[in-house]
Amino acid sequence: MKPAVVFPLITLIFYCLVPSLQARADDMFTKARRGMIQAIEKDVRQTSRYLDRKSLDPAVMSAMVHVPRHEFVPASYRGSAYENRPLPIGHGQTISQPYIVAIMSDLLNIKKEDQVLEIGTGSGYQAAILGELAKKVFTIEIVKPLAEQAAKRLKRLGYDNVEVRQGDGYYGWEEHAPFDAVIVTAAASHIPPPLIRQLKPGGRMMIPVGTRFMVQQLVLVEKNNRGKVTTRQLLPVMFVPLTGGH
Ligand code: SAH
């Protein structure tokens, strides 16, 4: 065959093959994602006495089905993206376990019109889940390269309602306060007072509280309509520490 014929032929084969390989990879992830959902449901049933519920809000589960976790992990971990466990994302940080992402999102009782603040963007995965549930998500990450990568990734995936900022989340995001819900995805020694102040009356906060690199307690903070704050320890968890100068 003449080169003039061979080259277009190779190009044609290439363009026919690439979408089919892509479709196969998508199929593989769809199956793995189904496995992840079943693992979350099983963990929820096993911990239902801590959570005060036997299953999670269908909207939360649908967000877990919808968000492509494989897009939020480093290429070398893509094959493990749908295992129900945390994975390294570089800079000594991790993307949280899917079960933890699901229960924290569920316990926040997010409504479609809500504005949510997240501290600890990391990969941006939890922010994407919140973006599926809320009207607007503001998320703060202290490690600059992680903040930049997450912002780029969320934009590429179409999460236009998620805004990422680099900074110390201990102080919240005053310009956009108050928030209907606040979620902290790094372990703090205490509940940061600025975050309590920036929570709306009737709002909820989820935060892991405890010592660095030890088991912490996942705490639900509720501010009632008169502004009274109550806290409840739900279950033991393990998060990377909240850092910063505070
Ligand atoms: N929510 C993330 C995982 C969180 S890991 C995800 O879905 O991938 C915790 C993150 O909190 C890390 O990326 C860490 O750098 C960040 N972090 C730690 N201290 C912080 C602080 N004071 N302000 C903002 N981010 C912080």
Short mmCIF file of N, CA and C in Angstrom, two decimals, residues 86 92-105 118-122 126 183-189 206-219 235-243:
data_model
loop_
_atom_site.label_atom_id
_atom_site.label_comp_id
_atom_site.label_asym_id
_atom_site.label_seq_id
_atom_site.Cartn_x
_atom_site.Cartn_y
_atom_site.Cartn_z
N PRO A 86 -9.14 5.27 52.12
CA PRO A 86 -8.44 6.50 51.71
C PRO A 86 -7.26 6.16 50.82
N GLY A 92 1.81 14.30 51.44
CA GLY A 92 1.49 13.67 52.72
C GLY A 92 0.00 13.68 53.06
N GLN A 93 -0.85 13.94 52.06
CA GLN A 93 -2.30 14.05 52.30
C GLN A 93 -3.04 12.89 51.66
N THR A 94 -4.31 12.74 52.01
CA THR A 94 -5.11 11.63 51.45
C THR A 94 -6.48 12.10 51.00
N ILE A 95 -7.04 11.36 50.07
CA ILE A 95 -8.46 11.52 49.71
C ILE A 95 -9.19 10.60 50.69
N SER A 96 -10.27 11.10 51.31
CA SER A 96 -10.94 10.34 52.37
C SER A 96 -11.59 9.07 51.84
N GLN A 97 -11.87 8.17 52.78
CA GLN A 97 -12.57 6.92 52.46
C GLN A 97 -13.99 7.26 51.97
N PRO A 98 -14.46 6.62 50.89
CA PRO A 98 -15.80 6.92 50.37
C PRO A 98 -16.92 6.84 51.43
N TYR A 99 -16.87 5.84 52.31
CA TYR A 99 -17.89 5.72 53.37
C TYR A 99 -17.91 6.98 54.24
N ILE A 100 -16.72 7.50 54.57
CA ILE A 100 -16.64 8.70 55.42
C ILE A 100 -17.19 9.92 54.67
N VAL A 101 -16.85 10.03 53.38
CA VAL A 101 -17.36 11.14 52.56
C VAL A 101 -18.90 11.08 52.54
N ALA A 102 -19.41 9.87 52.35
CA ALA A 102 -20.87 9.69 52.25
C ALA A 102 -21.57 10.04 53.56
N ILE A 103 -21.05 9.52 54.69
CA ILE A 103 -21.79 9.79 55.95
C ILE A 103 -21.66 11.26 56.36
N MET A 104 -20.49 11.87 56.13
CA MET A 104 -20.35 13.29 56.50
C MET A 104 -21.29 14.14 55.66
N SER A 105 -21.38 13.83 54.37
CA SER A 105 -22.28 14.59 53.48
C SER A 105 -23.73 14.40 53.93
N GLU A 118 -16.21 24.12 53.01
CA GLU A 118 -15.37 22.96 53.33
C GLU A 118 -13.96 23.44 53.67
N ILE A 119 -13.39 22.87 54.74
CA ILE A 119 -11.99 23.14 55.08
C ILE A 119 -11.19 21.87 54.78
N GLY A 120 -10.19 21.98 53.89
CA GLY A 120 -9.39 20.81 53.51
C GLY A 120 -9.83 20.25 52.17
N THR A 121 -9.60 21.02 51.10
CA THR A 121 -10.05 20.61 49.75
C THR A 121 -9.39 19.31 49.31
N GLY A 122 -8.10 19.15 49.60
CA GLY A 122 -7.36 17.96 49.16
C GLY A 122 -7.49 17.77 47.66
N GLN A 126 -14.50 15.49 47.89
CA GLN A 126 -15.61 15.81 48.80
C GLN A 126 -16.34 17.08 48.32
N ILE A 183 -18.01 21.77 56.74
CA ILE A 183 -17.40 20.45 56.89
C ILE A 183 -15.89 20.63 56.96
N VAL A 184 -15.29 20.02 57.98
CA VAL A 184 -13.83 20.09 58.13
C VAL A 184 -13.31 18.67 57.88
N THR A 185 -12.40 18.53 56.91
CA THR A 185 -11.94 17.18 56.57
C THR A 185 -10.49 16.93 57.00
N ALA A 186 -10.07 17.64 58.06
CA ALA A 186 -8.78 17.40 58.70
C ALA A 186 -9.04 17.50 60.20
N ALA A 187 -8.27 16.73 60.98
CA ALA A 187 -8.57 16.64 62.41
C ALA A 187 -8.04 17.85 63.19
N ALA A 188 -8.93 18.45 63.98
CA ALA A 188 -8.57 19.63 64.76
C ALA A 188 -8.54 19.27 66.24
N SER A 189 -7.71 20.01 67.01
CA SER A 189 -7.64 19.74 68.45
C SER A 189 -8.88 20.30 69.14
N MET A 206 -19.75 19.33 60.49
CA MET A 206 -19.14 18.03 60.79
C MET A 206 -17.65 18.27 60.89
N ILE A 207 -17.05 17.77 61.98
CA ILE A 207 -15.61 17.99 62.18
C ILE A 207 -14.99 16.85 63.00
N PRO A 208 -13.85 16.31 62.53
CA PRO A 208 -13.15 15.33 63.36
C PRO A 208 -12.32 16.06 64.41
N VAL A 209 -12.52 15.71 65.68
CA VAL A 209 -11.81 16.40 66.75
C VAL A 209 -10.95 15.39 67.52
N GLY A 210 -9.68 15.75 67.73
CA GLY A 210 -8.81 14.88 68.51
C GLY A 210 -7.36 15.12 68.22
N THR A 211 -6.54 14.22 68.77
CA THR A 211 -5.09 14.38 68.69
C THR A 211 -4.58 13.95 67.33
N ARG A 212 -3.47 14.57 66.90
CA ARG A 212 -2.81 14.24 65.64
C ARG A 212 -2.46 12.76 65.55
N PHE A 213 -2.69 12.20 64.39
CA PHE A 213 -2.30 10.84 64.05
C PHE A 213 -2.85 9.78 65.01
N MET A 214 -3.89 10.12 65.77
CA MET A 214 -4.54 9.13 66.64
C MET A 214 -5.99 9.06 66.18
N VAL A 215 -6.74 8.14 66.81
CA VAL A 215 -8.16 8.06 66.47
C VAL A 215 -8.84 9.31 67.02
N GLN A 216 -9.66 9.93 66.18
CA GLN A 216 -10.39 11.12 66.61
C GLN A 216 -11.89 10.82 66.69
N GLN A 217 -12.66 11.76 67.14
CA GLN A 217 -14.11 11.60 67.18
C GLN A 217 -14.73 12.51 66.13
N LEU A 218 -15.63 11.93 65.34
CA LEU A 218 -16.36 12.74 64.38
C LEU A 218 -17.47 13.45 65.16
N VAL A 219 -17.44 14.78 65.13
CA VAL A 219 -18.38 15.56 65.95
C VAL A 219 -19.39 16.29 65.06
N LEU A 235 -18.78 9.02 66.00
CA LEU A 235 -18.02 7.77 65.88
C LEU A 235 -16.53 8.04 65.72
N PRO A 236 -15.69 7.03 66.05
CA PRO A 236 -14.25 7.23 65.92
C PRO A 236 -13.83 7.24 64.45
N VAL A 237 -12.93 8.15 64.10
CA VAL A 237 -12.45 8.27 62.71
C VAL A 237 -10.95 8.56 62.74
N MET A 238 -10.30 8.54 61.56
CA MET A 238 -8.88 8.91 61.49
C MET A 238 -8.64 9.83 60.31
N PHE A 239 -8.24 11.05 60.59
CA PHE A 239 -7.98 12.06 59.55
C PHE A 239 -6.56 12.59 59.69
N VAL A 240 -6.04 13.16 58.61
CA VAL A 240 -4.75 13.87 58.70
C VAL A 240 -5.02 15.15 59.50
N PRO A 241 -3.98 15.70 60.16
CA PRO A 241 -4.23 16.86 61.03
C PRO A 241 -4.50 18.17 60.30
N LEU A 242 -5.28 19.02 60.95
CA LEU A 242 -5.47 20.40 60.50
C LEU A 242 -4.17 21.13 60.85
N THR A 243 -3.53 21.71 59.85
CA THR A 243 -2.27 22.41 60.11
C THR A 243 -2.52 23.92 60.06
#
